[in-house]
Amino acid sequence: MTPPAPLDVHHLAELARARAELAPKLYAIVAETNSLRATWEALHHAGLFPEPVGRFYAAVRRYGVDGALDALFVPERLDAIRAFVDGPRAPQLPRVSVSTLANQFYCEMQVHLARSHSLRTENAELAAGAAGHAAFEAEAEEITPEEITRAITAGEPLELVEMPLVAELHGVRLVGRADRIHLEGRRARLVLEFKFSGRRELFPSHVVQVEAYGRMLDANGFNTDRLLHCVAVLPRGRKVTDGLAAQIAERALAAAGEGLSAVDTRPASAQPDPLAGLTTRRVDDEAFGLWVFRHHRARAERDLAWALQYWSGQRAPVGTGSRGKCKACPFNAATLCEAAKAPPDGRYAVKRTEGRYGVLHVVQPAVARR
Ligand code: SF4
């Protein structure tokens, strides 16, 4: 293999000039996409990142978004980058992931600030969740889209793991991956979501996440009349045993079999509370806690419509009313939130670095800085 010719000083200077001119424009375009997947799709489509999406995620994990974008600036790609940043782009629907939408029910202002500021923080809960999900996924057998279509058409029972879902709702493209979905032909029977947490508790964001999957199944032509939602909370770091997911699904179906209403008794309010008036059955086991409830289309619709109003630009972001959340909030620690209801409690230390695209706030537990 012939080694690449070394770049001369003239070429290096030209590359630096092009980078200084084009990189801010590229970063601004990427910042508008709201999702790494959408960023990869745009770059891939423009021929700037020909590799598969997994490679892009890996680059971002390793070098950050800035580093992954910087690596695109090689002489042979400059023309394509210029065409991409200066050329017309088809208007696209805002793209929102189900997990981001669910986070709006923790604090929408956090979601908003994360879009406009670079902030990095360690989060043990998320890391534990990712590990647990990988273990569940590893148990599943590979199945092709053709096999899925054939089973659905034949009306066969099907248990799908990490099923990708997409739906256009209220002028927004909602995307997500459900942990586990049980189907019988075009009838959706069970949406099962796993949470890895030290607190065995059902949060509004959990409810919204499964409601969204139900609504997306609905939008994709599945019958959700008898759909059950199940949120299983497992302890952080717990080793996942074979068949646990199947056991959880069985317990959920059995709990629902004892009778479970879908009545919605919630009063109407500007910001809906997904937990208010929700009828659930709770099952406690040594290994997990389960909440089972029925899909209620109107309730899901109300929660989603409120959340999506923010993404379609119909209203400004709303901050939480909880002083406790504000105290523990990394955006508050970094003095980025004007809607904070309480001062930060000093659990975090903030390091600010001037990066190529603005200030990067690194928020760490205060003890880590000593
Ligand atoms: S300080 Fe409070 S309102 Fe502001 S982003 Fe954080 S949690 Fe939300």
Coordinates of C-alpha atoms and ligand atoms in Angstrom, one line a residue:
M1 CA 0.0 0.0 0.0
T2 CA 1.4 3.4 -1.0
P3 CA 1.6 5.8 2.0
P4 CA -0.3 9.1 1.5
A5 CA 1.7 12.0 0.3
P6 CA 2.6 14.4 3.1
L7 CA 0.7 17.7 3.1
D8 CA 2.8 20.7 2.3
V9 CA 2.6 23.9 4.3
H10 CA 0.5 25.6 1.7
H11 CA -2.1 22.8 1.9
L12 CA -2.1 22.8 5.7
A13 CA -2.7 26.6 5.7
E14 CA -5.6 26.2 3.2
L15 CA -7.1 23.4 5.4
A16 CA -6.9 25.6 8.5
R17 CA -8.6 28.5 6.7
A18 CA -11.4 26.2 5.4
R19 CA -11.9 24.8 8.8
A20 CA -12.1 28.2 10.4
E21 CA -14.7 29.3 7.9
L22 CA -16.8 26.1 7.6
A23 CA -16.6 24.5 11.0
P24 CA -18.9 27.0 12.9
K25 CA -21.5 26.7 10.1
L26 CA -21.3 22.9 10.3
Y27 CA -21.6 22.9 14.0
A28 CA -24.6 25.2 13.9
I29 CA -26.4 22.9 11.4
V30 CA -25.6 19.9 13.6
A31 CA -26.8 21.7 16.8
E32 CA -30.2 22.2 15.1
T33 CA -30.8 18.5 14.5
N34 CA -31.4 17.7 18.2
S35 CA -30.2 14.1 17.8
L36 CA -27.1 12.2 17.0
R37 CA -29.0 9.8 14.7
A38 CA -30.3 12.8 12.7
T39 CA -26.8 14.2 12.6
W40 CA -25.4 11.0 11.2
E41 CA -28.3 10.8 8.7
A42 CA -27.5 14.3 7.4
L43 CA -23.7 13.7 7.3
H44 CA -24.2 10.3 5.7
H45 CA -26.6 11.5 3.1
A46 CA -24.1 14.3 2.2
G47 CA -21.3 11.8 1.8
L48 CA -19.3 13.3 4.8
F49 CA -19.6 10.2 7.0
P50 CA -20.0 7.1 4.8
E51 CA -19.5 4.7 7.7
P52 CA -22.5 3.1 9.6
V53 CA -24.3 4.9 12.4
G54 CA -22.6 2.8 15.1
R55 CA -19.2 4.2 14.0
F56 CA -20.5 7.7 14.4
Y57 CA -21.8 7.0 17.9
A58 CA -18.4 5.5 18.8
A59 CA -16.6 8.5 17.5
V60 CA -18.8 10.8 19.5
R61 CA -18.4 8.7 22.7
R62 CA -14.6 8.8 22.2
Y63 CA -14.0 12.4 21.0
G64 CA -17.2 14.3 21.7
V65 CA -19.3 15.9 19.0
D66 CA -16.7 18.6 18.4
G67 CA -13.9 16.0 17.9
A68 CA -16.0 13.8 15.6
L69 CA -16.9 16.9 13.4
D70 CA -13.3 18.1 13.4
A71 CA -12.1 14.7 12.1
L72 CA -14.2 15.3 9.0
F73 CA -11.9 18.2 7.9
V74 CA -9.5 16.4 5.6
P75 CA -8.5 17.9 2.1
E76 CA -10.6 15.4 0.1
R77 CA -13.8 16.2 2.0
L78 CA -13.6 20.0 1.9
D79 CA -15.7 20.4 -1.3
A80 CA -18.4 18.2 0.1
I81 CA -18.4 20.0 3.4
R82 CA -18.7 23.4 1.6
A83 CA -21.6 22.1 -0.5
F84 CA -23.3 20.7 2.6
V85 CA -23.0 23.9 4.7
D86 CA -23.7 26.4 1.9
G87 CA -26.2 24.3 -0.1
P88 CA -30.0 24.1 0.3
R89 CA -31.3 21.6 2.7
A90 CA -34.9 20.2 2.6
P91 CA -36.9 21.4 5.6
Q92 CA -37.3 18.6 8.0
L93 CA -39.7 17.9 10.8
P94 CA -38.2 18.4 14.3
R95 CA -36.9 15.0 15.4
V96 CA -37.4 14.0 19.0
S97 CA -36.5 10.8 20.8
V98 CA -39.0 9.2 23.2
S99 CA -36.4 9.3 26.0
T100 CA -36.0 13.1 25.5
L101 CA -39.7 13.6 25.4
A102 CA -40.0 11.6 28.7
N103 CA -37.3 13.8 30.2
Q104 CA -39.6 16.8 29.7
F105 CA -41.7 15.4 32.5
Y106 CA -38.7 15.7 34.8
C107 CA -37.8 19.2 33.8
E108 CA -38.4 20.5 30.4
M109 CA -36.0 23.4 31.0
Q110 CA -33.2 20.9 31.3
V111 CA -34.0 19.5 27.9
H112 CA -34.1 23.0 26.5
L113 CA -30.8 24.0 28.1
A114 CA -29.1 20.8 26.9
R115 CA -29.9 21.9 23.3
S116 CA -28.1 25.2 23.6
H117 CA -25.2 24.6 26.0
S118 CA -22.4 22.1 26.1
L119 CA -22.5 20.4 29.4
R120 CA -21.0 17.1 30.4
T121 CA -21.7 15.2 33.7
E122 CA -21.2 11.7 35.0
N123 CA -24.4 9.9 35.5
A124 CA -24.2 6.4 37.2
E125 CA -27.9 5.7 36.7
L126 CA -27.6 6.1 33.0
A127 CA -24.5 3.9 32.8
A128 CA -26.2 1.2 34.9
G129 CA -29.2 1.4 32.6
A130 CA -27.1 0.9 29.5
A131 CA -25.4 -2.1 30.9
G132 CA -28.7 -3.7 31.9
H133 CA -30.3 -3.1 28.6
A134 CA -27.3 -4.7 26.8
A135 CA -27.8 -7.8 28.9
F136 CA -31.5 -8.1 28.0
E137 CA -30.7 -7.5 24.3
A138 CA -28.0 -10.2 24.4
E139 CA -30.7 -12.8 25.3
A140 CA -32.8 -12.1 22.2
E141 CA -32.5 -14.0 19.0
E142 CA -31.9 -12.1 15.8
I143 CA -34.9 -11.7 13.6
T144 CA -35.1 -10.2 10.2
P145 CA -37.7 -7.5 9.1
E146 CA -39.1 -10.1 6.7
E147 CA -39.7 -12.6 9.5
I148 CA -41.4 -9.9 11.6
T149 CA -43.7 -8.9 8.7
R150 CA -44.5 -12.6 8.0
A151 CA -45.3 -13.2 11.7
I152 CA -47.5 -10.1 11.9
T153 CA -49.4 -11.0 8.7
A154 CA -49.9 -14.5 10.0
G155 CA -51.2 -13.2 13.3
E156 CA -48.6 -15.0 15.3
P157 CA -47.4 -14.0 18.7
L158 CA -44.1 -12.1 18.6
E159 CA -41.9 -10.8 21.3
L160 CA -39.6 -8.0 19.9
V161 CA -36.6 -6.7 21.8
E162 CA -35.3 -3.1 21.1
M163 CA -37.9 -2.6 18.5
P164 CA -37.4 0.7 16.6
L165 CA -40.5 2.9 16.3
V166 CA -41.1 6.1 14.3
A167 CA -44.2 8.2 14.0
E168 CA -45.1 11.7 12.9
L169 CA -47.2 13.3 15.6
H170 CA -48.2 16.9 15.9
G171 CA -45.7 18.0 13.3
V172 CA -42.8 16.2 15.0
R173 CA -41.0 13.0 14.0
L174 CA -40.9 10.9 17.2
V175 CA -38.3 8.1 17.2
G176 CA -37.6 5.5 19.9
R177 CA -36.6 1.9 20.7
A178 CA -39.0 0.0 23.0
D179 CA -37.2 -2.4 25.3
R180 CA -39.7 -5.2 24.6
I181 CA -43.0 -5.3 22.8
H182 CA -45.4 -8.3 22.6
L183 CA -47.5 -8.5 19.5
E184 CA -50.2 -10.9 18.3
G185 CA -50.5 -10.1 14.6
R186 CA -51.5 -6.4 14.4
R187 CA -52.7 -6.5 18.0
A188 CA -50.3 -4.9 20.5
R189 CA -50.4 -6.8 23.8
L190 CA -47.6 -5.5 26.0
V191 CA -45.0 -2.7 26.1
L192 CA -42.4 -3.5 28.7
E193 CA -39.8 -1.0 29.7
F194 CA -36.9 -1.7 32.1
K195 CA -35.5 0.9 34.4
F196 CA -32.3 0.5 36.5
S197 CA -32.5 2.6 39.6
G198 CA -31.8 2.6 43.3
R199 CA -35.3 3.9 43.9
R200 CA -38.2 1.5 43.3
E201 CA -40.6 4.1 42.2
L202 CA -42.8 4.9 39.2
F203 CA -42.0 8.4 37.8
P204 CA -44.1 10.5 35.3
S205 CA -41.3 10.1 32.7
H206 CA -41.6 6.3 32.9
V207 CA -45.3 6.5 32.2
V208 CA -44.8 8.9 29.3
Q209 CA -42.2 6.7 27.7
V210 CA -44.5 3.7 27.5
E211 CA -47.5 5.8 26.6
A212 CA -45.4 7.2 23.7
Y213 CA -44.6 3.7 22.4
G214 CA -48.3 2.8 22.7
R215 CA -49.2 5.9 20.7
M216 CA -46.6 5.2 18.1
L217 CA -47.8 1.6 17.7
D218 CA -51.3 3.1 17.2
A219 CA -49.9 5.5 14.6
N220 CA -48.3 2.5 12.8
G221 CA -51.6 0.7 12.4
F222 CA -51.5 -1.7 15.4
N223 CA -54.6 -2.2 17.5
T224 CA -53.9 -0.9 21.0
D225 CA -57.4 -1.5 22.5
R226 CA -56.1 -4.1 25.0
L227 CA -52.5 -2.9 25.3
L228 CA -50.8 -3.2 28.6
H229 CA -47.9 -1.1 29.8
C230 CA -45.4 -2.5 32.2
V231 CA -42.5 -0.6 33.8
A232 CA -40.0 -2.9 35.6
V233 CA -37.6 -1.2 38.0
L234 CA -34.5 -3.3 38.8
P235 CA -31.7 -2.4 41.2
R236 CA -28.7 -0.6 39.7
G237 CA -25.8 -3.0 38.9
R238 CA -27.9 -6.1 39.4
K239 CA -26.8 -9.1 37.3
V240 CA -29.6 -9.9 34.8
T241 CA -30.3 -13.6 34.7
D242 CA -31.6 -15.6 31.7
G243 CA -35.3 -15.4 31.2
L244 CA -35.9 -12.6 33.7
A245 CA -37.5 -10.5 31.0
A246 CA -39.9 -13.3 30.2
Q247 CA -40.7 -13.8 33.9
I248 CA -41.4 -10.1 34.3
A249 CA -43.8 -10.2 31.2
E250 CA -45.6 -13.2 32.7
R251 CA -46.0 -11.4 36.1
A252 CA -47.3 -8.3 34.3
L253 CA -49.9 -10.2 32.3
A254 CA -51.0 -12.1 35.4
A255 CA -51.4 -8.9 37.4
A256 CA -53.5 -7.4 34.6
G257 CA -55.6 -10.5 34.5
E258 CA -56.8 -9.7 38.0
G259 CA -58.6 -6.7 36.6
L260 CA -57.2 -3.3 35.6
S261 CA -59.2 -0.3 34.6
A262 CA -58.1 2.3 32.0
V263 CA -60.3 5.0 33.5
D264 CA -58.7 8.4 33.4
T265 CA -59.9 10.6 36.3
R266 CA -57.3 13.3 35.9
P267 CA -58.4 16.9 35.9
A268 CA -57.4 18.9 32.8
S269 CA -54.4 21.1 33.5
A270 CA -51.9 23.1 31.4
Q271 CA -49.1 20.7 32.2
P272 CA -50.5 17.2 32.6
D273 CA -49.3 15.0 35.4
P274 CA -49.0 11.5 33.9
L275 CA -49.4 9.8 37.3
A276 CA -52.5 11.6 38.4
G277 CA -55.6 9.4 38.1
L278 CA -53.6 6.5 36.7
T279 CA -54.8 3.1 37.8
T280 CA -51.9 0.7 38.2
R281 CA -51.2 -2.7 39.7
R282 CA -47.9 -3.0 41.5
V283 CA -46.0 -6.3 41.8
D284 CA -43.0 -6.5 44.1
D285 CA -40.4 -9.3 43.8
E286 CA -37.0 -9.6 45.3
A287 CA -35.5 -8.9 41.9
F288 CA -37.7 -6.2 40.6
G289 CA -40.7 -3.9 41.2
L290 CA -43.4 -3.8 38.5
W291 CA -46.1 -1.3 37.6
V292 CA -48.7 -2.5 35.2
F293 CA -51.4 -0.2 33.6
R294 CA -53.6 -0.1 30.5
H295 CA -52.9 2.0 27.5
H296 CA -55.4 4.9 27.4
R297 CA -55.2 6.6 24.0
A298 CA -56.7 10.0 25.2
R299 CA -54.4 10.1 28.2
A300 CA -51.3 9.3 26.1
E301 CA -52.5 11.9 23.5
R302 CA -52.8 14.6 26.1
D303 CA -49.3 14.0 27.6
L304 CA -47.7 13.8 24.2
A305 CA -49.5 16.8 22.7
W306 CA -48.3 18.9 25.6
A307 CA -44.7 17.8 25.3
L308 CA -44.6 18.2 21.5
Q309 CA -46.0 21.7 21.6
Y310 CA -42.5 22.7 22.8
W311 CA -40.8 21.1 19.8
S312 CA -43.2 22.5 17.3
G313 CA -42.5 26.0 18.7
Q314 CA -46.0 26.6 20.1
R315 CA -44.7 27.5 23.5
A316 CA -41.6 28.3 25.5
P317 CA -39.9 25.6 27.7
V318 CA -41.3 25.2 31.3
G319 CA -39.0 24.7 34.3
T320 CA -39.9 22.3 37.1
G321 CA -41.6 23.6 40.2
S322 CA -39.6 21.3 42.4
R323 CA -37.0 23.0 44.6
G324 CA -35.3 19.6 45.2
K325 CA -34.8 19.0 41.5
C326 CA -33.3 22.5 41.1
K327 CA -31.0 22.0 44.0
A328 CA -29.6 18.9 42.4
C329 CA -29.5 20.2 38.8
P330 CA -26.2 20.4 37.0
F331 CA -27.4 23.3 34.8
N332 CA -28.2 25.2 37.9
A333 CA -24.7 24.5 39.2
A334 CA -23.3 25.8 36.0
T335 CA -25.5 29.0 36.4
L336 CA -27.2 28.3 33.1
C337 CA -30.8 28.3 34.3
E338 CA -32.8 31.5 34.9
A339 CA -35.9 29.5 36.0
A340 CA -34.2 27.8 39.0
K341 CA -36.5 27.6 42.0
A342 CA -33.6 27.1 44.5
P343 CA -29.8 27.6 44.6
P344 CA -27.6 24.6 43.8
D345 CA -26.7 22.6 46.9
G346 CA -22.9 22.5 46.2
R347 CA -22.8 18.8 45.4
Y348 CA -21.2 19.7 42.0
A349 CA -18.1 21.5 41.0
V350 CA -18.0 23.1 37.5
K351 CA -15.1 23.4 35.2
R352 CA -15.4 25.6 32.2
T353 CA -13.3 25.2 29.1
E354 CA -13.3 27.5 26.1
G355 CA -13.8 25.1 23.1
R356 CA -13.8 25.7 19.4
Y357 CA -17.6 26.0 19.5
G358 CA -18.1 27.9 22.8
V359 CA -17.9 27.1 26.5
L360 CA -17.9 23.5 27.6
H361 CA -19.2 23.1 31.2
V362 CA -18.0 19.9 32.9
V363 CA -20.0 19.2 36.0
Q364 CA -18.5 16.7 38.5
P365 CA -19.3 15.8 42.1
A366 CA -17.6 18.4 44.2
V367 CA -15.4 15.8 45.9
A368 CA -13.9 14.8 42.6
R369 CA -12.2 18.1 42.3
R370 CA -10.3 18.0 45.5
Ligands
SF4_1 S1 -32.6 24.6 37.7 FE1 -34.6 23.7 38.0 S2 -35.9 24.6 36.4 FE2 -33.7 25.0 35.9 S3 -33.2 23.4 34.5 FE3 -32.5 22.7 36.5 S4 -34.3 21.6 37.4 FE4 -35.0 22.7 35.6

